[in-house]
mmCIF file with all atom_site columns, C-alpha atoms in Angstrom:
data_model
loop_
_atom_site.group_PDB
_atom_site.id
_atom_site.type_symbol
_atom_site.label_atom_id
_atom_site.label_alt_id
_atom_site.label_comp_id
_atom_site.label_asym_id
_atom_site.label_entity_id
_atom_site.label_seq_id
_atom_site.pdbx_PDB_ins_code
_atom_site.Cartn_x
_atom_site.Cartn_y
_atom_site.Cartn_z
_atom_site.occupancy
_atom_site.B_iso_or_equiv
_atom_site.pdbx_formal_charge
_atom_site.auth_seq_id
_atom_site.auth_comp_id
_atom_site.auth_asym_id
_atom_site.auth_atom_id
_atom_site.pdbx_PDB_model_num
ATOM 1  C CA . UNK A 1 1  ? -136.211 125.166 -83.963 1.00 0.00 ? 17  UNK A CA 1
ATOM 2  C CA . UNK A 1 2  ? -136.986 122.735 -86.631 1.00 0.00 ? 18  UNK A CA 1
ATOM 3  C CA . UNK A 1 3  ? -140.321 121.840 -88.199 1.00 0.00 ? 19  UNK A CA 1
ATOM 4  C CA . UNK A 1 4  ? -140.946 118.844 -85.890 1.00 0.00 ? 20  UNK A CA 1
ATOM 5  C CA . UNK A 1 5  ? -140.537 121.018 -82.798 1.00 0.00 ? 21  UNK A CA 1
ATOM 6  C CA . UNK A 1 6  ? -142.924 123.648 -84.180 1.00 0.00 ? 22  UNK A CA 1
ATOM 7  C CA . UNK A 1 7  ? -145.482 120.964 -85.007 1.00 0.00 ? 23  UNK A CA 1
ATOM 8  C CA . UNK A 1 8  ? -145.237 119.522 -81.483 1.00 0.00 ? 24  UNK A CA 1
ATOM 9  C CA . UNK A 1 9  ? -145.637 122.959 -79.889 1.00 0.00 ? 25  UNK A CA 1
ATOM 10 C CA . UNK A 1 10 ? -148.596 123.691 -82.171 1.00 0.00 ? 26  UNK A CA 1
ATOM 11 C CA . UNK A 1 11 ? -150.256 120.446 -81.127 1.00 0.00 ? 27  UNK A CA 1
ATOM 12 C CA . UNK A 1 12 ? -149.654 121.187 -77.444 1.00 0.00 ? 28  UNK A CA 1
ATOM 13 C CA . UNK A 1 13 ? -151.215 124.631 -77.783 1.00 0.00 ? 29  UNK A CA 1
ATOM 14 C CA . UNK A 1 14 ? -154.118 123.500 -79.958 1.00 0.00 ? 30  UNK A CA 1
ATOM 15 C CA . UNK A 1 15 ? -155.315 120.711 -77.643 1.00 0.00 ? 31  UNK A CA 1
ATOM 16 C CA . UNK A 1 16 ? -156.439 122.990 -74.738 1.00 0.00 ? 32  UNK A CA 1
ATOM 17 C CA . UNK A 1 17 ? -158.127 125.307 -77.215 1.00 0.00 ? 33  UNK A CA 1
ATOM 18 C CA . UNK A 1 18 ? -159.964 122.362 -78.765 1.00 0.00 ? 34  UNK A CA 1
ATOM 19 C CA . UNK A 1 19 ? -160.982 121.072 -75.328 1.00 0.00 ? 35  UNK A CA 1
ATOM 20 C CA . UNK A 1 20 ? -162.300 124.510 -74.341 1.00 0.00 ? 36  UNK A CA 1
ATOM 21 C CA . UNK A 1 21 ? -164.255 124.756 -77.588 1.00 0.00 ? 37  UNK A CA 1
ATOM 22 C CA . UNK A 1 22 ? -165.767 121.304 -77.020 1.00 0.00 ? 38  UNK A CA 1
ATOM 23 C CA . UNK A 1 23 ? -166.813 122.232 -73.466 1.00 0.00 ? 39  UNK A CA 1
ATOM 24 C CA . UNK A 1 24 ? -168.325 125.507 -74.627 1.00 0.00 ? 40  UNK A CA 1
ATOM 25 C CA . UNK A 1 25 ? -170.191 123.762 -77.456 1.00 0.00 ? 41  UNK A CA 1
ATOM 26 C CA . UNK A 1 26 ? -171.507 121.097 -75.109 1.00 0.00 ? 42  UNK A CA 1
ATOM 27 C CA . UNK A 1 27 ? -172.688 123.739 -72.642 1.00 0.00 ? 43  UNK A CA 1
ATOM 28 C CA . UNK A 1 28 ? -174.536 125.551 -75.438 1.00 0.00 ? 44  UNK A CA 1
ATOM 29 C CA . UNK A 1 29 ? -176.198 122.337 -76.591 1.00 0.00 ? 45  UNK A CA 1
ATOM 30 C CA . UNK A 1 30 ? -177.290 121.537 -73.040 1.00 0.00 ? 46  UNK A CA 1
ATOM 31 C CA . UNK A 1 31 ? -178.751 125.014 -72.634 1.00 0.00 ? 47  UNK A CA 1
ATOM 32 C CA . UNK A 1 32 ? -180.621 124.719 -75.946 1.00 0.00 ? 48  UNK A CA 1
ATOM 33 C CA . UNK A 1 33 ? -182.050 121.346 -74.902 1.00 0.00 ? 49  UNK A CA 1
ATOM 34 C CA . UNK A 1 34 ? -183.134 122.709 -71.516 1.00 0.00 ? 50  UNK A CA 1
ATOM 35 C CA . UNK A 1 35 ? -184.747 125.785 -73.061 1.00 0.00 ? 51  UNK A CA 1
ATOM 36 C CA . UNK A 1 36 ? -186.472 123.616 -75.657 1.00 0.00 ? 52  UNK A CA 1
ATOM 37 C CA . UNK A 1 37 ? -187.899 121.450 -72.884 1.00 0.00 ? 53  UNK A CA 1
ATOM 38 C CA . UNK A 1 38 ? -189.154 124.506 -71.030 1.00 0.00 ? 54  UNK A CA 1
ATOM 39 C CA . UNK A 1 39 ? -190.792 125.852 -74.165 1.00 0.00 ? 55  UNK A CA 1
ATOM 40 C CA . UNK A 1 40 ? -192.459 122.513 -74.856 1.00 0.00 ? 56  UNK A CA 1
ATOM 41 C CA . UNK A 1 41 ? -193.746 122.387 -71.279 1.00 0.00 ? 57  UNK A CA 1
ATOM 42 C CA . UNK A 1 42 ? -195.078 125.935 -71.570 1.00 0.00 ? 58  UNK A CA 1
ATOM 43 C CA . UNK A 1 43 ? -196.911 125.085 -74.794 1.00 0.00 ? 59  UNK A CA 1
ATOM 44 C CA . UNK A 1 44 ? -198.396 121.961 -73.228 1.00 0.00 ? 60  UNK A CA 1
ATOM 45 C CA . UNK A 1 45 ? -199.576 123.906 -70.180 1.00 0.00 ? 61  UNK A CA 1
ATOM 46 C CA . UNK A 1 46 ? -201.080 126.610 -72.391 1.00 0.00 ? 62  UNK A CA 1
ATOM 47 C CA . UNK A 1 47 ? -202.996 123.995 -74.382 1.00 0.00 ? 63  UNK A CA 1
ATOM 48 C CA . UNK A 1 48 ? -204.341 122.409 -71.187 1.00 0.00 ? 64  UNK A CA 1
ATOM 49 C CA . UNK A 1 49 ? -205.448 125.786 -69.849 1.00 0.00 ? 65  UNK A CA 1
ATOM 50 C CA . UNK A 1 50 ? -207.234 126.613 -73.092 1.00 0.00 ? 66  UNK A CA 1
ATOM 51 C CA . UNK A 1 51 ? -209.073 123.284 -72.997 1.00 0.00 ? 67  UNK A CA 1
ATOM 52 C CA . UNK A 1 52 ? -210.118 123.858 -69.380 1.00 0.00 ? 68  UNK A CA 1
ATOM 53 C CA . UNK A 1 53 ? -211.296 127.360 -70.238 1.00 0.00 ? 69  UNK A CA 1
ATOM 54 C CA . UNK A 1 54 ? -213.391 126.000 -73.110 1.00 0.00 ? 70  UNK A CA 1
ATOM 55 C CA . UNK A 1 55 ? -214.980 123.415 -70.781 1.00 0.00 ? 71  UNK A CA 1
ATOM 56 C CA . UNK A 1 56 ? -215.684 126.064 -68.138 1.00 0.00 ? 72  UNK A CA 1
ATOM 57 C CA . UNK A 1 57 ? -217.327 128.333 -70.701 1.00 0.00 ? 73  UNK A CA 1
ATOM 58 C CA . UNK A 1 58 ? -219.575 125.474 -71.757 1.00 0.00 ? 74  UNK A CA 1
ATOM 59 C CA . UNK A 1 59 ? -220.455 124.724 -68.136 1.00 0.00 ? 75  UNK A CA 1
ATOM 60 C CA . UNK A 1 60 ? -221.139 128.429 -67.493 1.00 0.00 ? 76  UNK A CA 1
ATOM 61 C CA . UNK A 1 61 ? -223.507 128.578 -70.472 1.00 0.00 ? 77  UNK A CA 1
ATOM 62 C CA . UNK A 1 62 ? -225.386 125.539 -69.145 1.00 0.00 ? 78  UNK A CA 1
ATOM 63 C CA . UNK A 1 63 ? -225.641 127.051 -65.658 1.00 0.00 ? 79  UNK A CA 1
ATOM 64 C CA . UNK A 1 64 ? -226.898 130.360 -67.060 1.00 0.00 ? 80  UNK A CA 1
ATOM 65 C CA . UNK A 1 65 ? -229.541 128.499 -69.022 1.00 0.00 ? 81  UNK A CA 1
ATOM 66 C CA . UNK A 1 66 ? -230.601 126.593 -65.900 1.00 0.00 ? 82  UNK A CA 1
ATOM 67 C CA . UNK A 1 67 ? -230.765 129.844 -63.913 1.00 0.00 ? 83  UNK A CA 1
ATOM 68 C CA . UNK A 1 68 ? -232.921 131.482 -66.572 1.00 0.00 ? 84  UNK A CA 1
ATOM 69 C CA . UNK A 1 69 ? -235.303 128.493 -66.473 1.00 0.00 ? 85  UNK A CA 1
ATOM 70 C CA . UNK A 1 70 ? -235.483 128.670 -62.660 1.00 0.00 ? 86  UNK A CA 1
ATOM 71 C CA . UNK A 1 71 ? -236.233 132.404 -62.788 1.00 0.00 ? 87  UNK A CA 1
ATOM 72 C CA . UNK A 1 72 ? -238.967 131.849 -65.363 1.00 0.00 ? 88  UNK A CA 1
ATOM 73 C CA . UNK A 1 73 ? -240.505 129.131 -63.183 1.00 0.00 ? 89  UNK A CA 1
ATOM 74 C CA . UNK A 1 74 ? -240.325 131.415 -60.132 1.00 0.00 ? 90  UNK A CA 1
ATOM 75 C CA . UNK A 1 75 ? -242.032 134.233 -62.028 1.00 0.00 ? 91  UNK A CA 1
ATOM 76 C CA . UNK A 1 76 ? -244.743 131.825 -63.209 1.00 0.00 ? 92  UNK A CA 1
ATOM 77 C CA . UNK A 1 77 ? -245.377 130.614 -59.657 1.00 0.00 ? 93  UNK A CA 1
ATOM 78 C CA . UNK A 1 78 ? -245.531 134.189 -58.318 1.00 0.00 ? 94  UNK A CA 1
ATOM 79 C CA . UNK A 1 79 ? -248.106 135.062 -60.959 1.00 0.00 ? 95  UNK A CA 1
ATOM 80 C CA . UNK A 1 80 ? -250.127 131.975 -60.055 1.00 0.00 ? 96  UNK A CA 1
ATOM 81 C CA . UNK A 1 81 ? -250.026 132.850 -56.346 1.00 0.00 ? 97  UNK A CA 1
ATOM 82 C CA . UNK A 1 82 ? -251.160 136.399 -57.158 1.00 0.00 ? 98  UNK A CA 1
ATOM 83 C CA . UNK A 1 83 ? -253.993 135.105 -59.362 1.00 0.00 ? 99  UNK A CA 1
ATOM 84 C CA . UNK A 1 84 ? -255.185 132.848 -56.554 1.00 0.00 ? 100 UNK A CA 1
ATOM 85 C CA . UNK A 1 85 ? -255.397 135.820 -54.193 1.00 0.00 ? 101 UNK A CA 1
ATOM 86 C CA . UNK A 1 86 ? -252.188 135.429 -52.217 1.00 0.00 ? 102 UNK A CA 1
ATOM 87 C CA . UNK A 1 87 ? -249.093 137.571 -51.904 1.00 0.00 ? 103 UNK A CA 1
ATOM 88 C CA . UNK A 1 88 ? -245.790 136.194 -53.104 1.00 0.00 ? 104 UNK A CA 1
#
């Protein structure tokens, strides 16, 4: 075998190896892109949930304040009824 034949055989053997490496590399890049998208979506969802939780805490504080005011008003009215001779 001369040098030209060895070069041709080397090229024939190297091309499937190069194709396999390109496919494997492409598959890895696709997986990284998909996982990156999932991670971005998870972060976005987490941010939305934290914002909703903050809003709900604010609404809960307002409702608790309203309930305390209603209870105070109820206690005041009971006292007034008692002072006027009735039974609450």
